[in-house]
């Protein structure tokens, strides 16, 4: 390991975790993500065991996605109106109460009641995630954003695999009700970690200019009287004003509608039908998660130039993996393909998140983050439905190769759009790298940094 790794100030997970504020927020987010993954599994398992209802199982899982889709845009507005730490803390407290209530009602409760509880937890995710993603520039130096985002991405991917596994083990050992109580405890622990955490106040050039031109007695834009719809539209306008942002959002939406569901639907269909081996399916998913961890590590220091080009080219191995599903069910082949596919998706996520956090003004960042979240998740149910309909009438190899081809073309086309190759380049008005570096140096030397008003 180089000296830069042991004492460095950029691109190191160790360096960013030295900051106690980020460390606490990251552990809180990690704990909360575990709860997010466990809750729908524990609820759905109880539905299958108690009611033996596959329809109920589907309704419960769909409720989570519905809650996220309904609230994500409002979540972005809230993240720009209020302290983001306070939002995360409030959501964790709400989810702890809801999940504890679900534990009390899980035995004998009607499916619709459980689906409503899951919907509330999904809505909580829609508020928590944009707040967390837009919080990072307030607690992490801009030159360490890649390290913070890569650590977050790698752990989220890992939790995505481990969460259901942990939930299954807990349900098997102590039962659905006790598992839900354990899940409630994860949200409570996340909330406790956030107590006392301070975030940097928003002091942007844009906000200062707006404040100086407001007539006396006029309510500020963050006041409750402001229109939520207007503020959502402001987020859309901010994204549209930057062609590179809008192009990537549309690309993500297209991917979720056409190709991403092909992988997640056909992978278990191919492996479980041809080998009847759940272990094989788990191995490929684990390889995908391991690839995501590798991808996060590789880009933790960022890219000096052409970050957009690198990010988009990193996505291409996923298209290859989808294409392979149509021609083989070999576990070794799919495992080898899953590693670079996961690495590419994680690399893209880190570079893309870091670019948004650097270039979007703080007062609009939550709303743009919510649009990104919407484009990459909200259309998933439609995509899954389309794949299911196609499977009834179209050969698997046609679906996978078509999906792969569409993925490759739609990933390369945005490179023709202005700003995409460098992911914007120019930072937001509130970026003051010289002052930031000076404040960090003073803090490291033990002198209090002076906050700019």
Coordinates of C-alpha atoms in Angstrom, one line a residue:
X1 CA 0.0 0.0 0.0
X2 CA 1.3 3.4 -0.9
X3 CA 1.7 6.3 1.5
X4 CA -1.1 8.0 -0.3
X5 CA -3.3 5.2 0.9
X6 CA -2.3 5.4 4.5
X7 CA -2.3 9.1 4.9
X8 CA -3.9 10.3 1.8
X9 CA -6.7 12.8 1.6
X10 CA -8.4 11.7 -1.7
X11 CA -9.8 8.5 -3.1
X12 CA -9.3 6.4 0.0
X13 CA -12.0 4.6 2.0
X14 CA -9.9 4.8 5.0
X15 CA -9.4 8.6 4.6
X16 CA -13.2 9.3 4.2
X17 CA -14.0 7.0 7.1
X18 CA -11.7 9.0 9.4
X19 CA -14.3 11.7 9.3
X20 CA -16.6 10.8 12.3
X21 CA -19.6 12.6 10.7
X22 CA -19.4 10.6 7.5
X23 CA -18.6 7.4 9.3
X24 CA -21.7 7.7 11.5
X25 CA -24.0 8.6 8.6
X26 CA -22.6 5.8 6.5
X27 CA -23.1 3.2 9.2
X28 CA -26.6 4.5 9.7
X29 CA -27.3 4.2 6.0
X30 CA -25.9 0.7 6.0
X31 CA -28.0 -0.4 8.9
X32 CA -31.1 1.2 7.4
X33 CA -30.5 -0.5 4.0
X34 CA -30.3 -3.9 5.8
X35 CA -33.7 -3.1 7.3
X36 CA -35.1 -2.1 3.9
X37 CA -34.0 -5.5 2.5
X38 CA -35.3 -7.6 5.4
X39 CA -38.7 -6.1 5.9
X40 CA -40.5 -7.0 2.6
X41 CA -39.0 -10.5 2.8
X42 CA -40.1 -11.1 6.4
X43 CA -43.6 -9.8 5.6
X44 CA -43.9 -11.7 2.3
X45 CA -42.7 -14.9 4.0
X46 CA -45.3 -14.6 6.7
X47 CA -48.0 -14.2 4.0
X48 CA -46.9 -17.3 2.2
X49 CA -46.7 -19.3 5.4
X50 CA -49.9 -18.1 7.1
X51 CA -52.1 -17.6 4.0
X52 CA -50.4 -19.8 1.4
X53 CA -51.2 -17.0 -1.0
X54 CA -48.9 -16.3 -4.0
X55 CA -51.2 -13.5 -5.0
X56 CA -50.8 -11.9 -1.6
X57 CA -47.0 -12.4 -1.9
X58 CA -47.0 -10.4 -5.2
X59 CA -49.2 -7.7 -3.7
X60 CA -46.9 -7.2 -0.8
X61 CA -43.8 -6.9 -2.9
X62 CA -45.6 -4.6 -5.4
X63 CA -46.7 -2.3 -2.5
X64 CA -43.1 -1.5 -1.7
X65 CA -42.4 -0.4 -5.3
X66 CA -45.6 1.6 -5.4
X67 CA -44.7 3.4 -2.2
X68 CA -41.3 4.4 -3.6
X69 CA -42.8 5.5 -6.9
X70 CA -45.5 7.6 -5.4
X71 CA -43.3 9.5 -3.0
X72 CA -39.9 9.8 -4.6
X73 CA -40.5 13.2 -6.3
X74 CA -41.9 14.7 -3.1
X75 CA -38.9 13.2 -1.3
X76 CA -36.6 15.3 -3.4
X77 CA -38.6 18.5 -2.6
X78 CA -38.4 17.7 1.1
X79 CA -34.7 17.0 0.9
X80 CA -34.2 20.5 -0.6
X81 CA -36.5 22.2 2.0
X82 CA -35.3 20.8 5.3
X83 CA -32.1 19.6 6.9
X84 CA -31.3 16.3 5.3
X85 CA -30.1 14.6 8.5
X86 CA -33.4 15.5 10.2
X87 CA -35.3 13.8 7.2
X88 CA -33.2 10.6 7.5
X89 CA -33.7 10.5 11.3
X90 CA -37.5 11.1 11.0
X91 CA -37.9 8.4 8.3
X92 CA -36.0 5.9 10.4
X93 CA -38.1 6.6 13.5
X94 CA -41.3 6.2 11.4
X95 CA -40.1 2.9 9.9
X96 CA -39.1 1.5 13.3
X97 CA -42.6 2.3 14.5
X98 CA -44.3 0.9 11.4
X99 CA -42.3 -2.3 11.4
X100 CA -42.8 -2.9 15.1
X101 CA -46.5 -2.5 14.5
X102 CA -46.3 -5.0 11.7
X103 CA -44.7 -7.4 14.1
X104 CA -47.6 -7.1 16.4
X105 CA -50.1 -7.6 13.6
X106 CA -48.4 -10.1 11.4
X107 CA -50.2 -13.1 12.6
X108 CA -53.8 -13.1 11.3
X109 CA -53.6 -9.7 9.7
X110 CA -55.3 -9.4 6.3
X111 CA -53.0 -9.1 3.3
X112 CA -54.2 -5.6 2.5
X113 CA -53.1 -4.4 5.9
X114 CA -49.6 -5.9 5.5
X115 CA -49.4 -4.4 2.0
X116 CA -50.2 -1.0 3.4
X117 CA -47.4 -1.3 6.0
X118 CA -45.0 -2.3 3.3
X119 CA -46.1 0.7 1.2
X120 CA -45.3 3.0 4.1
X121 CA -41.8 1.5 4.4
X122 CA -41.3 1.9 0.6
X123 CA -42.4 5.5 0.9
X124 CA -39.8 5.9 3.6
X125 CA -37.1 4.8 1.3
X126 CA -38.3 7.4 -1.2
X127 CA -37.5 10.1 1.4
X128 CA -34.4 8.6 2.9
X129 CA -32.4 7.8 -0.2
X130 CA -32.5 11.3 -2.0
X131 CA -31.8 12.9 1.4
X132 CA -28.7 10.7 1.9
X133 CA -27.4 11.1 -1.6
X134 CA -27.8 14.9 -1.5
X135 CA -26.4 15.1 2.0
X136 CA -22.9 13.8 1.0
X137 CA -21.7 17.2 -0.4
X138 CA -22.5 18.8 2.9
X139 CA -20.4 16.4 5.0
X140 CA -17.7 15.2 2.6
X141 CA -15.1 17.4 0.8
X142 CA -15.9 17.5 -2.9
X143 CA -12.5 15.9 -3.8
X144 CA -13.5 12.8 -1.7
X145 CA -17.0 12.3 -3.2
X146 CA -15.9 9.4 -5.3
X147 CA -14.5 7.6 -2.3
X148 CA -17.8 8.2 -0.3
X149 CA -20.0 7.2 -3.2
X150 CA -17.9 4.1 -4.0
X151 CA -18.1 2.9 -0.4
X152 CA -21.9 3.5 -0.4
X153 CA -22.4 1.8 -3.7
X154 CA -20.3 -1.3 -2.8
X155 CA -22.0 -1.8 0.5
X156 CA -25.5 -1.2 -0.9
X157 CA -24.8 -3.9 -3.5
X158 CA -23.6 -6.3 -0.9
X159 CA -26.5 -5.6 1.4
X160 CA -28.8 -6.3 -1.6
X161 CA -27.6 -9.9 -1.6
X162 CA -27.1 -10.4 2.1
X163 CA -30.3 -8.7 3.2
X164 CA -32.7 -11.4 2.0
X165 CA -30.3 -14.1 3.1
X166 CA -30.1 -12.6 6.7
X167 CA -33.9 -12.2 6.7
X168 CA -34.4 -15.8 5.6
X169 CA -32.1 -17.1 8.4
X170 CA -33.7 -14.9 11.0
X171 CA -37.2 -16.0 10.0
X172 CA -36.2 -19.6 10.1
X173 CA -34.5 -19.3 13.5
X174 CA -36.9 -17.1 15.4
X175 CA -40.0 -16.7 13.3
X176 CA -41.6 -13.9 11.3
X177 CA -42.8 -11.8 14.2
X178 CA -39.4 -11.8 16.0
X179 CA -37.7 -11.2 12.6
X180 CA -39.8 -8.1 12.2
X181 CA -38.9 -6.9 15.7
X182 CA -35.2 -7.4 14.8
X183 CA -35.9 -5.4 11.6
X184 CA -37.5 -2.6 13.6
X185 CA -34.3 -2.6 15.8
X186 CA -32.2 -1.9 12.7
X187 CA -34.2 1.2 11.9
X188 CA -34.0 2.4 15.5
X189 CA -30.3 1.9 15.6
X190 CA -29.9 3.9 12.4
X191 CA -31.9 6.7 13.9
X192 CA -29.8 6.7 17.1
X193 CA -26.6 6.9 15.0
X194 CA -27.9 10.1 13.4
X195 CA -28.6 11.9 16.7
X196 CA -26.3 14.9 17.1
X197 CA -24.8 14.7 13.6
X198 CA -24.4 18.2 12.1
X199 CA -24.5 19.0 8.4
X200 CA -22.9 22.0 6.7
X201 CA -25.4 24.8 6.2
X202 CA -26.4 25.7 2.7
X203 CA -24.5 28.8 1.7
X204 CA -24.6 29.0 -2.1
X205 CA -24.2 32.0 -4.3
X206 CA -27.5 31.2 -5.8
X207 CA -29.3 31.2 -2.5
X208 CA -27.6 34.4 -1.4
X209 CA -28.6 36.2 -4.6
X210 CA -32.2 35.0 -4.3
X211 CA -32.4 36.2 -0.7
X212 CA -31.0 39.6 -1.5
X213 CA -33.6 40.3 -4.1
X214 CA -36.7 39.1 -2.2
X215 CA -39.1 41.8 -1.1
X216 CA -39.5 42.3 2.6
X217 CA -42.2 40.2 4.1
X218 CA -42.3 37.8 1.2
X219 CA -42.1 34.1 2.2
X220 CA -38.9 32.3 1.2
X221 CA -39.0 29.5 -1.4
X222 CA -38.5 27.0 1.4
X223 CA -41.6 28.1 3.2
X224 CA -44.6 25.8 3.5
X225 CA -46.6 28.2 1.3
X226 CA -44.4 27.2 -1.7
X227 CA -46.0 24.9 -4.2
X228 CA -44.7 21.3 -4.1
X229 CA -45.6 20.9 -7.8
X230 CA -43.7 24.1 -8.7
X231 CA -40.7 22.8 -6.9
X232 CA -40.9 19.4 -8.6
X233 CA -41.0 21.2 -11.9
X234 CA -38.0 23.3 -10.9
X235 CA -36.1 20.0 -10.5
X236 CA -37.2 19.0 -14.0
X237 CA -36.1 22.3 -15.4
X238 CA -32.7 22.0 -13.8
X239 CA -32.2 18.6 -15.3
X240 CA -33.4 19.7 -18.7
X241 CA -31.1 22.8 -18.6
X242 CA -28.2 20.4 -18.6
X243 CA -28.3 18.2 -21.7
X244 CA -25.9 15.7 -20.3
X245 CA -28.0 15.1 -17.2
X246 CA -31.2 14.8 -19.2
X247 CA -29.6 12.4 -21.6
X248 CA -28.4 10.0 -18.8
X249 CA -31.8 10.1 -17.1
X250 CA -33.6 9.1 -20.3
X251 CA -30.9 6.4 -20.9
X252 CA -31.5 5.0 -17.4
X253 CA -35.3 5.0 -18.0
X254 CA -34.9 3.1 -21.3
X255 CA -32.5 0.6 -19.7
X256 CA -35.0 -0.2 -16.9
X257 CA -37.8 -0.6 -19.4
X258 CA -36.0 -2.8 -21.9
X259 CA -32.9 -4.6 -20.6
X260 CA -32.4 -4.6 -16.8
X261 CA -35.6 -6.7 -16.2
X262 CA -34.4 -9.2 -18.8
X263 CA -31.4 -10.0 -16.6
X264 CA -33.3 -10.2 -13.3
X265 CA -36.2 -12.2 -14.7
X266 CA -34.4 -14.6 -17.1
X267 CA -31.4 -15.3 -14.9
X268 CA -33.4 -17.4 -12.3
X269 CA -35.6 -18.8 -15.1
X270 CA -32.6 -20.1 -17.0
X271 CA -30.6 -21.4 -14.1
X272 CA -33.4 -22.9 -12.0
X273 CA -35.1 -24.5 -14.9
X274 CA -32.0 -26.0 -16.5
X275 CA -30.1 -27.1 -13.3
X276 CA -32.8 -27.0 -10.5
X277 CA -30.0 -25.7 -8.4
X278 CA -30.5 -22.7 -6.2
X279 CA -26.8 -22.7 -5.3
X280 CA -25.9 -21.9 -9.0
X281 CA -28.3 -18.9 -8.9
X282 CA -26.8 -17.7 -5.7
X283 CA -23.2 -18.1 -7.1
X284 CA -24.0 -15.8 -10.1
X285 CA -25.7 -13.2 -7.9
X286 CA -22.7 -13.3 -5.5
X287 CA -20.4 -12.8 -8.5
X288 CA -22.4 -9.8 -9.6
X289 CA -22.1 -8.3 -6.1
X290 CA -18.4 -9.1 -5.9
X291 CA -18.0 -7.3 -9.3
X292 CA -19.8 -4.3 -7.8
X293 CA -17.4 -4.2 -4.9
X294 CA -14.5 -4.3 -7.4
X295 CA -16.0 -1.5 -9.5
X296 CA -16.4 0.7 -6.5
X297 CA -12.8 0.2 -5.5
X298 CA -11.5 0.9 -8.9
X299 CA -13.1 4.3 -9.2
X300 CA -12.9 5.5 -5.6
X301 CA -10.3 8.0 -6.7
X302 CA -12.3 9.3 -9.6
X303 CA -11.3 9.9 -13.2
X304 CA -9.1 12.8 -14.3
X305 CA -10.8 13.4 -17.6
X306 CA -13.5 11.8 -19.7
X307 CA -15.4 10.5 -16.7
X308 CA -18.7 10.3 -18.7
X309 CA -17.0 8.3 -21.4
X310 CA -15.5 5.9 -18.9
X311 CA -18.8 5.6 -17.0
X312 CA -20.8 4.7 -20.1
X313 CA -18.3 2.3 -21.5
X314 CA -18.2 0.6 -18.1
X315 CA -21.9 -0.3 -18.6
X316 CA -21.3 -2.4 -21.8
X317 CA -20.3 -5.6 -20.1
X318 CA -23.8 -5.8 -18.6
X319 CA -25.2 -5.9 -22.2
X320 CA -22.8 -8.8 -22.9
X321 CA -24.0 -10.7 -19.8
X322 CA -27.7 -10.2 -20.9
X323 CA -26.9 -11.5 -24.4
X324 CA -25.2 -14.6 -23.0
X325 CA -28.4 -15.6 -21.2
X326 CA -29.9 -16.4 -24.5
X327 CA -27.3 -18.8 -25.7
X328 CA -26.1 -20.5 -22.5
X329 CA -27.1 -21.6 -19.0
X330 CA -23.5 -22.5 -18.1
X331 CA -22.9 -21.4 -14.5
X332 CA -19.2 -20.8 -15.0
X333 CA -19.8 -18.6 -18.1
X334 CA -22.5 -16.6 -16.5
X335 CA -20.5 -16.2 -13.3
X336 CA -17.5 -14.8 -15.3
X337 CA -19.8 -12.5 -17.2
X338 CA -21.5 -11.3 -14.0
X339 CA -18.3 -10.0 -12.4
X340 CA -17.5 -7.2 -15.0
X341 CA -21.2 -6.5 -15.4
X342 CA -21.5 -5.7 -11.7
X343 CA -18.3 -3.8 -11.7
X344 CA -19.4 -1.7 -14.6
X345 CA -22.8 -0.8 -13.1
X346 CA -21.1 0.2 -9.8
X347 CA -18.4 2.2 -11.6
X348 CA -21.1 4.1 -13.5
X349 CA -23.1 4.8 -10.4
X350 CA -20.1 6.2 -8.5
X351 CA -19.0 8.5 -11.3
X352 CA -22.6 9.6 -12.1
X353 CA -23.5 10.4 -8.5
X354 CA -20.3 12.3 -7.9
X355 CA -20.8 14.4 -11.0
X356 CA -24.3 15.3 -9.9
X357 CA -23.2 16.2 -6.4
X358 CA -20.4 18.4 -7.8
X359 CA -22.4 20.3 -10.5
X360 CA -26.0 20.6 -9.3
X361 CA -26.6 23.5 -6.9
X362 CA -27.3 22.4 -3.4
X363 CA -30.7 23.9 -3.3
X364 CA -31.8 21.7 -6.2
X365 CA -29.7 18.6 -5.6
X366 CA -32.4 16.6 -3.7
X367 CA -34.9 17.1 -6.5
X368 CA -32.4 16.0 -9.2
X369 CA -31.4 13.0 -7.2
X370 CA -35.1 12.1 -6.9
X371 CA -35.4 12.3 -10.7
X372 CA -32.5 10.0 -11.0
X373 CA -34.0 7.6 -8.5
X374 CA -37.3 7.7 -10.4
X375 CA -35.7 7.1 -13.8
X376 CA -33.8 4.1 -12.5
X377 CA -36.4 2.3 -10.4
X378 CA -40.0 3.5 -10.9
X379 CA -40.3 2.0 -14.4
X380 CA -39.1 -1.4 -13.2
X381 CA -42.6 -3.0 -12.7
X382 CA -43.5 -2.0 -16.3
X383 CA -40.3 -3.6 -17.5
X384 CA -40.9 -6.8 -15.6
X385 CA -44.4 -7.0 -17.0
X386 CA -43.1 -6.5 -20.6
X387 CA -40.6 -9.3 -20.2
X388 CA -43.2 -11.6 -18.8
X389 CA -45.5 -10.9 -21.8
X390 CA -42.6 -11.4 -24.2
X391 CA -41.7 -14.8 -22.7
X392 CA -45.2 -16.1 -23.5
X393 CA -44.7 -15.5 -27.3
X394 CA -41.0 -14.9 -28.1
X395 CA -38.1 -17.3 -27.8
X396 CA -35.7 -16.5 -25.0
X397 CA -32.7 -16.0 -27.3
X398 CA -34.6 -13.3 -29.2
X399 CA -35.5 -11.5 -26.0
X400 CA -31.9 -11.5 -24.6
X401 CA -30.1 -10.6 -27.8
X402 CA -32.6 -7.8 -28.6
X403 CA -32.3 -6.5 -25.0
X404 CA -28.5 -6.7 -25.3
X405 CA -28.5 -4.8 -28.6
X406 CA -30.8 -2.1 -27.3
X407 CA -28.7 -1.7 -24.2
X408 CA -25.5 -1.2 -26.2
X409 CA -26.9 1.3 -28.6
X410 CA -28.8 3.3 -26.0
X411 CA -25.6 3.4 -23.9
X412 CA -23.4 4.8 -26.7
X413 CA -25.9 7.3 -28.1
X414 CA -25.6 9.7 -25.2
X415 CA -21.9 10.2 -25.9
X416 CA -23.1 12.4 -28.8
X417 CA -24.8 14.8 -26.4
X418 CA -23.0 17.9 -25.3
X419 CA -21.4 17.5 -21.8
X420 CA -21.9 13.7 -21.5
X421 CA -18.2 12.8 -22.2
X422 CA -17.0 14.9 -19.2
X423 CA -20.2 14.7 -17.2
X424 CA -20.7 18.4 -17.1
X425 CA -17.3 19.5 -16.0
X426 CA -18.2 22.9 -14.4
X427 CA -19.0 22.7 -10.7
X428 CA -22.1 24.2 -9.0
X429 CA -22.0 27.8 -7.7
X430 CA -21.4 26.7 -4.1
X431 CA -18.1 24.9 -5.0
X432 CA -15.1 26.7 -3.5
X433 CA -12.2 24.2 -3.7
X434 CA -9.6 26.7 -2.4
X435 CA -11.6 27.6 0.7
X436 CA -12.6 24.0 1.2
X437 CA -9.0 22.8 1.1
X438 CA -7.9 25.6 3.5
X439 CA -10.7 24.6 6.0
X440 CA -9.6 21.0 5.8
X441 CA -6.0 21.8 6.4
X442 CA -6.9 23.9 9.4
X443 CA -9.1 21.2 10.8
X444 CA -6.3 18.6 10.4
X445 CA -3.9 21.0 12.2
X446 CA -6.3 21.3 15.1
X447 CA -7.4 24.9 14.4
X448 CA -11.1 25.6 14.0
X449 CA -12.2 26.3 10.4
X450 CA -14.2 29.5 9.9
X451 CA -17.5 28.9 8.3
X452 CA -18.5 31.3 5.5
X453 CA -21.8 33.0 6.0

